[in-house]
């Protein structure tokens, strides 16, 4: 154990921290935790903490259940609503999962992302990402159940006069207590919808931050008597929640943004264009990972600023990839792309891994990028779309699962263990949904036929 890690433990003990949550995620993205007293943390860092992996979605069978967690002390932070001044002061640290023989567990989503980050490094790049996670704040109804009723009437960037402004400020305070540098917080387009953006950084760090983001925001909302949901489309007829993900590659050899080219009209280098081509090539194959719920495909429909067409552009928000303008006065080194199809219900580690694998496949193969489409695709006729040769994302989770099975690049990125468990879980979800008889069907058909 490093001196810095030991000093951090002693500092936490002195500040009153008594318990440590050793956190990790299952393949679906749910945060799991094993809690230990702080006097066990040094031993956990040195030797790991054992747990039963057979109880975790997509981990192991009962016959091979033993696994252990190794804390990544760079992620150590006190939980701000359980600070050490109280009798149960608690901190959390994100962990990597290992098998009994000391090898990284191939079913650990953090390991899946780390593999792609290391692949990029072997090619000479550091992957930078910045997700924008949108969410809704809902009240509970008189029975205490979560009701899909927005708690405000505000719109995009409106200043809410009710609890929303105060809650967002408390959320920002909590995120910054975890070491997450927030850039902006604002109301989104739909009623009850919000967004908090945090700092662009390397892919593993921002994936850790996204997991912490969801964990923290749910806790803060609960303290205010509200519920924060990252469900993609909780209300029919209004915008859903996305996780637009900004991405770029940093050249290790040249110490500069490998996506930037001031001589290109969009500021894009050949590397950036090939990376974008890879994203578009594999978009159908990876959408089951980026948009993983039955409900995700209620968001991915024309007319609500969610992309359904495999195109790119700058001003076109109906395109799957947007190239944001670099702020005035800033160098083109700020050039990045924004992939707009992921949603915040995804496991961020797996979503990032899939996008990086797709982009790097484009870079390695030198895939050509088609021309941008700047006109609104939502206003084009089907004939015009077909004439341009524009393809669409799958329309259902069932179609998306089939596409995932057919894409060798995304299959390899996930690895056989995660892929098989993920497909089983998603097929079960799709089968459960498609065999339901919904109230919509009863209202429409029961008396008519």
Coordinates of C-alpha atoms in Angstrom, one line a residue:
X1 CA 0.0 0.0 0.0
X2 CA 1.3 3.5 -0.9
X3 CA 2.1 6.1 1.7
X4 CA -0.6 8.3 0.2
X5 CA -3.2 5.6 0.6
X6 CA -2.2 5.0 4.2
X7 CA -2.2 8.7 4.9
X8 CA -5.7 9.0 3.4
X9 CA -7.0 6.2 5.7
X10 CA -5.5 7.8 8.8
X11 CA -7.0 11.2 7.8
X12 CA -10.4 9.6 7.4
X13 CA -10.2 7.9 10.7
X14 CA -9.2 11.1 12.4
X15 CA -12.2 12.9 10.9
X16 CA -14.6 10.3 12.4
X17 CA -15.1 7.9 9.5
X18 CA -16.0 4.5 10.9
X19 CA -17.3 2.6 8.0
X20 CA -16.3 2.1 4.3
X21 CA -18.5 1.0 1.5
X22 CA -16.6 -1.0 -1.0
X23 CA -18.6 -0.3 -4.2
X24 CA -18.8 -2.0 -7.6
X25 CA -21.5 -2.6 -10.2
X26 CA -23.2 -5.6 -11.7
X27 CA -23.5 -6.0 -15.5
X28 CA -26.8 -4.0 -15.5
X29 CA -25.1 -1.1 -13.8
X30 CA -26.6 -1.3 -10.3
X31 CA -24.3 -0.2 -7.6
X32 CA -23.4 -3.0 -5.1
X33 CA -21.4 -2.6 -1.9
X34 CA -19.8 -4.5 0.9
X35 CA -19.4 -2.5 4.1
X36 CA -16.3 -2.9 6.3
X37 CA -15.2 -1.0 9.4
X38 CA -12.4 1.4 8.7
X39 CA -9.8 -0.6 10.6
X40 CA -10.2 -3.3 7.9
X41 CA -9.5 -0.9 4.9
X42 CA -5.7 -1.2 5.0
X43 CA -6.0 -5.0 4.8
X44 CA -8.5 -4.7 2.0
X45 CA -6.2 -2.6 0.0
X46 CA -3.3 -5.0 0.6
X47 CA -5.1 -8.3 0.3
X48 CA -8.7 -7.7 -0.9
X49 CA -12.1 -8.3 0.7
X50 CA -13.8 -11.6 -0.2
X51 CA -17.5 -11.7 -1.2
X52 CA -20.0 -14.1 -2.7
X53 CA -20.1 -13.3 -6.5
X54 CA -23.0 -15.8 -7.1
X55 CA -25.4 -13.3 -5.6
X56 CA -24.6 -10.6 -8.2
X57 CA -26.3 -10.2 -11.6
X58 CA -24.0 -11.7 -14.3
X59 CA -21.1 -12.6 -12.0
X60 CA -20.6 -16.3 -11.2
X61 CA -22.3 -19.6 -10.5
X62 CA -22.7 -20.9 -7.0
X63 CA -20.0 -23.5 -7.6
X64 CA -17.5 -20.7 -8.3
X65 CA -18.8 -18.0 -6.1
X66 CA -15.7 -16.7 -4.2
X67 CA -14.3 -13.4 -5.5
X68 CA -12.6 -10.5 -3.9
X69 CA -12.7 -6.7 -4.1
X70 CA -9.6 -4.5 -4.3
X71 CA -10.2 -0.8 -3.5
X72 CA -9.0 1.9 -5.9
X73 CA -8.0 4.5 -3.4
X74 CA -8.0 7.2 -6.0
X75 CA -11.8 7.0 -5.7
X76 CA -11.9 7.3 -1.9
X77 CA -14.3 9.9 -0.6
X78 CA -16.5 10.5 2.4
X79 CA -20.2 10.2 1.7
X80 CA -21.3 13.8 2.3
X81 CA -24.7 12.9 3.8
X82 CA -23.0 10.4 6.2
X83 CA -20.0 12.4 7.3
X84 CA -17.7 11.5 10.1
X85 CA -19.1 13.9 12.6
X86 CA -22.0 11.5 13.2
X87 CA -22.0 8.1 14.9
X88 CA -21.8 6.2 11.6
X89 CA -19.5 8.3 9.5
X90 CA -19.1 6.5 6.1
X91 CA -16.8 6.8 3.1
X92 CA -17.0 4.9 -0.2
X93 CA -14.3 3.6 -2.5
X94 CA -14.8 2.0 -5.9
X95 CA -13.3 -1.4 -6.3
X96 CA -12.0 -3.8 -9.0
X97 CA -13.2 -7.4 -8.8
X98 CA -10.7 -10.3 -8.9
X99 CA -11.0 -14.1 -9.1
X100 CA -9.5 -16.4 -6.4
X101 CA -6.4 -16.9 -8.5
X102 CA -5.7 -13.2 -8.5
X103 CA -6.8 -12.4 -12.0
X104 CA -9.1 -9.5 -12.9
X105 CA -12.7 -10.8 -13.2
X106 CA -13.8 -10.7 -16.8
X107 CA -17.4 -10.1 -15.7
X108 CA -16.5 -6.9 -13.9
X109 CA -17.8 -3.9 -16.0
X110 CA -15.0 -1.7 -14.8
X111 CA -12.5 -4.3 -16.1
X112 CA -14.3 -4.3 -19.5
X113 CA -13.8 -0.6 -19.8
X114 CA -10.2 -0.8 -18.6
X115 CA -9.5 -3.2 -21.4
X116 CA -10.6 -0.7 -24.0
X117 CA -8.8 2.1 -22.3
X118 CA -5.6 0.0 -22.4
X119 CA -6.2 -0.9 -26.0
X120 CA -6.4 2.8 -26.9
X121 CA -3.1 3.4 -25.0
X122 CA -1.4 0.7 -27.0
X123 CA -2.5 2.6 -30.1
X124 CA -1.0 5.8 -28.6
X125 CA -4.1 7.5 -27.3
X126 CA -5.8 8.5 -24.0
X127 CA -9.6 8.4 -24.3
X128 CA -11.4 11.4 -22.9
X129 CA -15.1 11.4 -22.3
X130 CA -17.7 13.7 -20.8
X131 CA -21.3 12.3 -20.3
X132 CA -24.3 14.6 -19.9
X133 CA -26.8 12.7 -17.7
X134 CA -30.4 14.0 -17.8
X135 CA -32.9 13.0 -15.1
X136 CA -36.4 13.7 -13.8
X137 CA -37.4 14.7 -10.3
X138 CA -40.8 13.3 -9.3
X139 CA -42.9 13.5 -6.1
X140 CA -44.4 10.5 -4.4
X141 CA -48.2 10.3 -4.4
X142 CA -50.5 10.1 -1.3
X143 CA -49.8 6.4 -0.9
X144 CA -46.0 6.9 -1.0
X145 CA -45.7 5.4 -4.5
X146 CA -43.6 7.1 -7.1
X147 CA -45.9 8.9 -9.5
X148 CA -45.0 10.1 -13.0
X149 CA -46.0 13.7 -12.2
X150 CA -43.5 16.4 -12.6
X151 CA -43.0 18.7 -9.6
X152 CA -42.6 21.9 -11.7
X153 CA -43.7 23.6 -14.9
X154 CA -40.3 25.0 -16.0
X155 CA -38.6 24.4 -19.3
X156 CA -35.1 24.5 -20.8
X157 CA -32.8 26.7 -18.7
X158 CA -35.8 28.2 -16.9
X159 CA -35.3 29.4 -13.3
X160 CA -37.6 27.2 -11.3
X161 CA -39.3 29.0 -8.4
X162 CA -40.0 25.8 -6.4
X163 CA -37.6 23.3 -4.9
X164 CA -35.7 22.5 -8.1
X165 CA -33.1 25.2 -7.8
X166 CA -32.3 24.4 -4.2
X167 CA -32.2 20.7 -4.9
X168 CA -29.8 21.1 -7.8
X169 CA -27.5 23.2 -5.6
X170 CA -27.5 20.5 -2.9
X171 CA -26.7 17.9 -5.6
X172 CA -23.8 20.0 -6.9
X173 CA -22.5 20.3 -3.4
X174 CA -22.7 16.5 -2.9
X175 CA -21.0 15.8 -6.2
X176 CA -18.1 18.2 -5.5
X177 CA -17.7 16.5 -2.1
X178 CA -17.0 13.3 -4.0
X179 CA -14.3 15.2 -6.0
X180 CA -16.5 15.6 -9.1
X181 CA -16.0 19.0 -10.6
X182 CA -19.3 20.3 -11.8
X183 CA -19.4 22.7 -14.8
X184 CA -23.1 23.6 -15.0
X185 CA -26.6 22.7 -13.6
X186 CA -29.8 23.6 -15.3
X187 CA -33.4 22.7 -16.0
X188 CA -33.9 20.7 -19.2
X189 CA -36.6 20.8 -21.9
X190 CA -39.3 18.7 -20.2
X191 CA -41.2 19.5 -17.1
X192 CA -39.5 18.0 -14.1
X193 CA -36.3 17.3 -16.1
X194 CA -32.8 18.4 -15.1
X195 CA -29.2 18.2 -16.1
X196 CA -25.9 18.6 -14.2
X197 CA -22.7 18.5 -16.3
X198 CA -19.3 17.6 -14.9
X199 CA -15.8 17.9 -16.0
X200 CA -14.4 16.2 -19.1
X201 CA -11.6 13.7 -18.2
X202 CA -10.2 10.3 -19.0
X203 CA -12.8 7.6 -19.7
X204 CA -12.3 5.4 -16.5
X205 CA -12.5 8.4 -14.2
X206 CA -15.7 9.8 -15.9
X207 CA -17.3 6.4 -15.8
X208 CA -16.6 6.2 -12.1
X209 CA -18.0 9.7 -11.7
X210 CA -21.2 8.8 -13.7
X211 CA -21.8 5.9 -11.3
X212 CA -21.3 8.1 -8.3
X213 CA -23.5 10.8 -10.0
X214 CA -26.6 8.5 -10.1
X215 CA -26.0 7.1 -6.6
X216 CA -25.6 10.6 -5.1
X217 CA -28.5 12.3 -6.9
X218 CA -31.0 9.7 -5.8
X219 CA -29.9 10.1 -2.2
X220 CA -30.1 13.9 -2.3
X221 CA -33.5 13.9 -4.0
X222 CA -34.8 11.5 -1.3
X223 CA -33.7 13.9 1.4
X224 CA -36.0 16.5 -0.2
X225 CA -39.0 14.1 -0.4
X226 CA -38.5 13.6 -4.2
X227 CA -37.4 10.8 -6.4
X228 CA -34.7 11.1 -9.0
X229 CA -35.1 8.7 -11.9
X230 CA -32.8 8.0 -14.9
X231 CA -35.5 6.1 -16.7
X232 CA -35.2 7.2 -20.4
X233 CA -38.8 8.0 -21.1
X234 CA -41.0 8.2 -18.0
X235 CA -43.8 10.4 -19.5
X236 CA -45.4 9.9 -22.9
X237 CA -45.4 12.9 -25.2
X238 CA -42.4 14.8 -23.8
X239 CA -38.7 14.6 -24.2
X240 CA -36.9 11.7 -22.6
X241 CA -33.5 11.6 -20.8
X242 CA -30.3 11.0 -22.7
X243 CA -26.7 10.6 -21.8
X244 CA -25.0 12.5 -24.6
X245 CA -21.4 11.5 -24.4
X246 CA -18.6 13.8 -25.6
X247 CA -15.4 12.0 -26.7
X248 CA -11.9 12.6 -28.1
X249 CA -8.5 11.0 -28.3
X250 CA -5.4 12.5 -26.8
X251 CA -2.2 11.7 -28.7
X252 CA 0.4 10.5 -26.2
X253 CA 3.3 10.9 -28.7
X254 CA 2.4 14.4 -29.9
X255 CA 0.8 15.6 -26.6
X256 CA -2.2 17.1 -28.3
X257 CA -5.8 16.4 -29.2
X258 CA -5.7 13.8 -31.9
X259 CA -9.2 14.9 -33.1
X260 CA -8.2 18.4 -33.9
X261 CA -7.3 19.8 -37.4
X262 CA -7.7 23.5 -37.9
X263 CA -7.6 23.1 -41.7
X264 CA -10.8 21.0 -41.7
X265 CA -14.1 22.9 -42.0
X266 CA -15.4 21.0 -38.9
X267 CA -12.0 21.1 -37.1
X268 CA -11.8 17.3 -37.5
X269 CA -8.6 15.3 -38.1
X270 CA -8.5 12.1 -40.1
X271 CA -8.4 10.2 -36.8
X272 CA -11.6 11.9 -35.6
X273 CA -13.3 11.2 -38.9
X274 CA -12.3 7.5 -38.8
X275 CA -13.4 7.2 -35.1
X276 CA -16.8 8.7 -36.0
X277 CA -17.1 6.3 -38.9
X278 CA -16.5 3.5 -36.5
X279 CA -19.3 4.8 -34.1
X280 CA -21.8 5.0 -37.0
X281 CA -20.7 1.5 -38.4
X282 CA -21.4 -0.2 -35.0
X283 CA -24.2 2.0 -33.7
X284 CA -26.8 -0.7 -34.4
X285 CA -24.6 -3.3 -32.9
X286 CA -24.0 -1.5 -29.6
X287 CA -27.3 0.3 -29.1
X288 CA -28.6 -2.5 -26.8
X289 CA -25.7 -1.5 -24.5
X290 CA -26.1 2.2 -24.9
X291 CA -29.9 2.1 -24.6
X292 CA -30.6 -1.0 -22.6
X293 CA -34.2 -0.9 -21.6
X294 CA -37.5 -1.7 -23.3
X295 CA -38.3 1.9 -22.3
X296 CA -35.2 3.3 -24.1
X297 CA -36.8 2.8 -27.5
X298 CA -39.8 5.0 -26.4
X299 CA -37.2 7.8 -26.3
X300 CA -35.5 6.9 -29.6
X301 CA -38.3 8.1 -31.8
X302 CA -38.4 11.0 -34.2
X303 CA -39.5 14.4 -32.9
X304 CA -38.0 14.6 -29.4
X305 CA -34.4 15.6 -30.1
X306 CA -33.3 11.9 -29.6
X307 CA -31.3 10.6 -32.6
X308 CA -32.7 7.7 -34.6
X309 CA -30.7 8.2 -37.9
X310 CA -27.1 7.1 -38.4
X311 CA -25.7 10.5 -39.5
X312 CA -23.5 13.3 -38.2
X313 CA -23.5 17.0 -38.3
X314 CA -22.9 20.2 -36.4
X315 CA -26.2 22.0 -36.0
X316 CA -28.4 18.9 -36.6
X317 CA -29.6 17.5 -33.2
X318 CA -31.5 14.7 -35.0
X319 CA -28.1 13.2 -36.0
X320 CA -26.5 10.5 -34.0
X321 CA -23.2 12.3 -33.8
X322 CA -22.9 16.1 -33.4
X323 CA -19.6 18.0 -33.6
X324 CA -19.9 20.9 -31.1
X325 CA -18.4 24.2 -32.0
X326 CA -15.2 25.2 -30.1
X327 CA -15.9 28.1 -27.8
X328 CA -14.6 31.5 -29.2
X329 CA -11.1 32.2 -28.1
X330 CA -10.4 28.6 -27.4
X331 CA -7.9 26.5 -29.4
X332 CA -9.2 23.8 -31.8
X333 CA -7.6 21.5 -29.2
X334 CA -11.1 21.5 -27.6
X335 CA -12.5 19.6 -30.6
X336 CA -14.6 16.7 -29.6
X337 CA -17.6 14.7 -30.9
X338 CA -20.9 14.2 -29.1
X339 CA -22.6 10.8 -29.4
X340 CA -26.3 11.4 -28.7
X341 CA -28.0 8.0 -28.6
X342 CA -26.9 6.6 -25.1
X343 CA -29.2 7.1 -22.2
X344 CA -28.5 7.2 -18.5
X345 CA -30.1 3.8 -17.7
X346 CA -27.0 2.2 -19.3
X347 CA -24.1 0.7 -17.4
X348 CA -21.7 3.5 -18.0
X349 CA -18.6 1.2 -18.0
X350 CA -20.1 -1.0 -20.7
X351 CA -21.5 1.9 -22.7
X352 CA -18.1 3.6 -22.8
X353 CA -16.3 0.4 -23.6
X354 CA -18.6 -0.3 -26.5
X355 CA -18.2 3.3 -28.0
X356 CA -14.5 3.2 -27.6
X357 CA -14.2 -0.2 -29.2
X358 CA -16.4 1.0 -32.1
X359 CA -14.4 4.2 -32.6
X360 CA -11.0 2.5 -32.4
X361 CA -12.2 -0.1 -34.9
X362 CA -12.8 2.9 -37.3
X363 CA -9.3 4.3 -36.5
X364 CA -7.5 1.0 -37.0
X365 CA -9.3 0.2 -40.3
X366 CA -9.3 3.8 -41.5
X367 CA -13.1 3.7 -42.1
X368 CA -14.3 6.5 -44.4
X369 CA -16.8 9.0 -43.0
X370 CA -19.8 10.0 -45.1
X371 CA -20.9 13.6 -45.7
X372 CA -22.6 15.5 -42.9
X373 CA -26.4 16.0 -42.9
X374 CA -27.3 19.4 -41.5
X375 CA -31.0 19.5 -42.4
X376 CA -33.6 18.1 -39.9
X377 CA -34.1 14.4 -40.6
X378 CA -37.4 14.6 -38.7
X379 CA -38.7 16.8 -41.5
X380 CA -37.5 14.7 -44.4
X381 CA -39.9 12.3 -46.2
X382 CA -39.1 8.6 -46.0
X383 CA -38.4 8.7 -49.8
X384 CA -35.8 11.5 -49.3
X385 CA -34.2 9.6 -46.4
X386 CA -34.0 6.4 -48.5
X387 CA -32.5 8.4 -51.4
X388 CA -29.7 9.6 -49.2
X389 CA -29.0 6.0 -48.0
X390 CA -29.5 7.0 -44.4
X391 CA -30.1 4.1 -42.0
X392 CA -31.8 4.0 -38.6
X393 CA -31.3 2.6 -35.2
X394 CA -33.3 -0.5 -34.2
X395 CA -36.8 0.4 -33.1
X396 CA -37.1 -2.0 -30.2
X397 CA -35.0 -3.7 -27.6
X398 CA -35.7 -7.0 -29.4
X399 CA -34.2 -5.8 -32.6
X400 CA -31.3 -4.2 -30.8
X401 CA -30.4 -7.6 -29.1
X402 CA -30.3 -9.3 -32.5
X403 CA -28.0 -6.6 -33.8
X404 CA -25.7 -7.0 -30.8
X405 CA -25.4 -10.7 -31.4
X406 CA -24.3 -10.0 -35.0
X407 CA -21.6 -7.4 -34.3
X408 CA -18.2 -9.1 -33.7
X409 CA -16.5 -5.9 -32.6
X410 CA -18.9 -5.1 -29.8
X411 CA -19.1 -8.8 -28.8
X412 CA -15.3 -8.9 -28.4
X413 CA -15.4 -5.6 -26.5
X414 CA -17.8 -7.0 -23.9
X415 CA -16.1 -10.4 -23.7
X416 CA -17.9 -13.7 -23.8
X417 CA -18.8 -13.8 -20.1
X418 CA -20.5 -10.3 -20.0
X419 CA -22.0 -10.8 -23.4
X420 CA -23.7 -14.1 -22.6
X421 CA -25.1 -12.9 -19.2
X422 CA -26.1 -9.5 -20.7
X423 CA -28.0 -11.2 -23.6
X424 CA -29.8 -13.6 -21.2
X425 CA -30.9 -10.7 -19.0
X426 CA -32.1 -8.5 -22.0
X427 CA -33.9 -11.4 -23.7
X428 CA -35.7 -12.1 -20.5
X429 CA -36.7 -8.4 -20.2
X430 CA -37.9 -8.3 -23.8
X431 CA -39.8 -11.5 -23.5
X432 CA -41.5 -10.3 -20.3
X433 CA -42.5 -7.1 -22.0
X434 CA -43.7 -8.5 -25.3
X435 CA -46.0 -11.0 -23.7
X436 CA -47.7 -8.4 -21.4
X437 CA -51.3 -7.3 -22.2
X438 CA -51.1 -3.5 -21.5
X439 CA -53.9 -1.1 -20.5
X440 CA -53.3 0.6 -23.9
X441 CA -54.3 -2.6 -25.7
X442 CA -57.3 -3.1 -23.5
X443 CA -58.5 0.4 -24.1
X444 CA -58.0 0.2 -27.8
X445 CA -59.2 -3.3 -28.6
X446 CA -61.3 -4.9 -25.9
X447 CA -64.7 -3.4 -27.0
X448 CA -63.7 -2.9 -30.6
X449 CA -63.2 -6.6 -31.4

